[in-house]
Amino acid sequence: MIIYNVTIKVAWPIQEAWLQWMQEVHMPEVLATGCFYKSQLVKLLEVDEEDGPTYAAQYYAASRNDYDVYIEHHSPAIRQKSMDKWGDLFIAFRSVMEIVN
């Protein structure tokens, strides 16, 4: 199984609206692609929050192929929607992990 992890630092002025949008719009849209079977949103603790809080959105794929399909066919449009909505008020870092146990 694969975890697609997106770590996001959000500016304080948009934090509440962004959190609601993530839970009600963005994460359901990613799951609706059919490439992931589960997601969760976590808040990082013990990090510098001067510029805003940091979250990690984690999406679980049954296979590497499912993840690859998402990246190739769905990710560009979904990322663009995020940029169109929030501009430079967030920074995202992406990583891919394999569950070994």
mmCIF file of C-alpha atoms in Angstrom:
data_model
loop_
_atom_site.group_PDB
_atom_site.id
_atom_site.type_symbol
_atom_site.label_atom_id
_atom_site.label_comp_id
_atom_site.label_asym_id
_atom_site.label_seq_id
_atom_site.Cartn_x
_atom_site.Cartn_y
_atom_site.Cartn_z
ATOM 1 C CA MET A 1 0.000 0.000 0.000
ATOM 2 C CA ILE A 2 1.050 3.560 -0.730
ATOM 3 C CA ILE A 3 0.556 6.736 1.287
ATOM 4 C CA TYR A 4 0.584 9.981 -0.662
ATOM 5 C CA ASN A 5 1.411 12.628 1.929
ATOM 6 C CA VAL A 6 0.940 16.330 1.300
ATOM 7 C CA THR A 7 2.335 18.563 4.046
ATOM 8 C CA ILE A 8 0.871 22.058 3.923
ATOM 9 C CA LYS A 9 1.802 25.223 5.824
ATOM 10 C CA VAL A 10 -1.175 27.580 5.786
ATOM 11 C CA ALA A 11 -1.157 31.327 6.452
ATOM 12 C CA TRP A 12 -3.104 32.338 9.553
ATOM 13 C CA PRO A 13 -5.598 34.614 7.711
ATOM 14 C CA ILE A 14 -7.005 31.675 5.683
ATOM 15 C CA GLN A 15 -6.542 28.867 8.218
ATOM 16 C CA GLU A 16 -10.196 28.369 9.221
ATOM 17 C CA ALA A 17 -11.616 28.681 5.700
ATOM 18 C CA TRP A 18 -8.841 26.483 4.300
ATOM 19 C CA LEU A 19 -9.450 23.770 6.891
ATOM 20 C CA GLN A 20 -13.162 23.696 6.097
ATOM 21 C CA TRP A 21 -12.442 23.617 2.347
ATOM 22 C CA MET A 22 -9.967 20.747 2.782
ATOM 23 C CA GLN A 23 -12.461 18.642 4.704
ATOM 24 C CA GLU A 24 -15.566 19.456 2.675
ATOM 25 C CA VAL A 25 -14.252 20.010 -0.864
ATOM 26 C CA HIS A 26 -10.628 19.144 -1.611
ATOM 27 C CA MET A 27 -10.135 15.817 0.155
ATOM 28 C CA PRO A 28 -13.503 14.428 -1.026
ATOM 29 C CA GLU A 29 -12.555 15.462 -4.586
ATOM 30 C CA VAL A 30 -9.252 13.574 -4.349
ATOM 31 C CA LEU A 31 -11.044 10.480 -3.012
ATOM 32 C CA ALA A 32 -13.676 10.764 -5.760
ATOM 33 C CA THR A 33 -10.967 10.049 -8.358
ATOM 34 C CA GLY A 34 -11.095 6.429 -7.218
ATOM 35 C CA CYS A 35 -7.317 6.287 -6.865
ATOM 36 C CA PHE A 36 -7.368 6.297 -3.046
ATOM 37 C CA TYR A 37 -9.523 4.356 -0.625
ATOM 38 C CA LYS A 38 -8.958 6.427 2.522
ATOM 39 C CA SER A 39 -7.678 9.794 3.649
ATOM 40 C CA GLN A 40 -6.930 11.630 6.845
ATOM 41 C CA LEU A 41 -5.909 15.127 7.811
ATOM 42 C CA VAL A 42 -3.534 15.640 10.714
ATOM 43 C CA LYS A 43 -2.053 18.738 12.314
ATOM 44 C CA LEU A 44 1.655 18.775 13.005
ATOM 45 C CA LEU A 45 2.643 19.525 16.574
ATOM 46 C CA GLU A 46 5.848 21.011 17.903
ATOM 47 C CA VAL A 47 6.519 23.018 14.738
ATOM 48 C CA ASP A 48 7.013 26.742 14.261
ATOM 49 C CA GLU A 49 3.558 28.305 13.823
ATOM 50 C CA GLU A 50 4.639 31.920 13.548
ATOM 51 C CA ASP A 51 3.509 32.114 9.906
ATOM 52 C CA GLY A 52 0.670 29.614 10.317
ATOM 53 C CA PRO A 53 -0.140 26.029 11.247
ATOM 54 C CA THR A 54 1.109 22.971 9.354
ATOM 55 C CA TYR A 55 -1.096 20.053 8.329
ATOM 56 C CA ALA A 56 -0.535 16.777 6.517
ATOM 57 C CA ALA A 57 -3.191 15.335 4.213
ATOM 58 C CA GLN A 58 -2.611 11.617 3.767
ATOM 59 C CA TYR A 59 -4.203 9.580 1.010
ATOM 60 C CA TYR A 60 -4.015 5.773 0.938
ATOM 61 C CA ALA A 61 -3.728 3.901 -2.374
ATOM 62 C CA ALA A 62 -3.967 0.136 -2.733
ATOM 63 C CA SER A 63 -1.127 0.080 -5.265
ATOM 64 C CA ARG A 64 1.598 2.180 -6.818
ATOM 65 C CA ASN A 65 -0.350 2.060 -10.068
ATOM 66 C CA ASP A 66 -3.364 3.727 -8.420
ATOM 67 C CA TYR A 67 -1.095 6.508 -7.182
ATOM 68 C CA ASP A 68 0.520 6.866 -10.629
ATOM 69 C CA VAL A 69 -2.908 7.180 -12.266
ATOM 70 C CA TYR A 70 -3.784 9.968 -9.833
ATOM 71 C CA ILE A 71 -0.544 11.854 -10.501
ATOM 72 C CA GLU A 72 -0.810 11.501 -14.271
ATOM 73 C CA HIS A 73 -4.526 12.058 -14.826
ATOM 74 C CA HIS A 74 -5.963 13.980 -11.865
ATOM 75 C CA SER A 75 -3.298 15.806 -9.892
ATOM 76 C CA PRO A 76 -2.543 18.709 -12.262
ATOM 77 C CA ALA A 77 -6.151 19.954 -12.353
ATOM 78 C CA ILE A 78 -6.697 19.464 -8.621
ATOM 79 C CA ARG A 79 -3.461 21.279 -7.757
ATOM 80 C CA GLN A 80 -4.437 24.142 -10.041
ATOM 81 C CA LYS A 81 -7.767 24.517 -8.232
ATOM 82 C CA SER A 82 -5.867 24.879 -4.961
ATOM 83 C CA MET A 83 -3.590 27.527 -6.457
ATOM 84 C CA ASP A 84 -6.528 29.390 -7.987
ATOM 85 C CA LYS A 85 -8.351 29.476 -4.648
ATOM 86 C CA TRP A 86 -5.510 30.175 -2.194
ATOM 87 C CA GLY A 87 -2.641 31.587 -4.279
ATOM 88 C CA ASP A 88 0.551 31.994 -2.305
ATOM 89 C CA LEU A 89 -1.124 31.732 1.116
ATOM 90 C CA PHE A 90 0.024 28.137 1.497
ATOM 91 C CA ILE A 91 3.103 26.046 0.790
ATOM 92 C CA ALA A 92 2.869 22.319 0.038
ATOM 93 C CA PHE A 93 5.488 19.580 0.141
ATOM 94 C CA ARG A 94 4.633 16.150 -1.239
ATOM 95 C CA SER A 95 6.074 12.728 -0.438
ATOM 96 C CA VAL A 96 5.187 9.150 -1.281
ATOM 97 C CA MET A 97 5.606 6.324 1.201
ATOM 98 C CA GLU A 98 5.154 2.586 1.095
ATOM 99 C CA ILE A 99 3.613 0.789 4.059
ATOM 100 C CA VAL A 100 5.959 -2.019 5.042
ATOM 101 C CA ASN A 101 4.254 -3.264 8.190
#
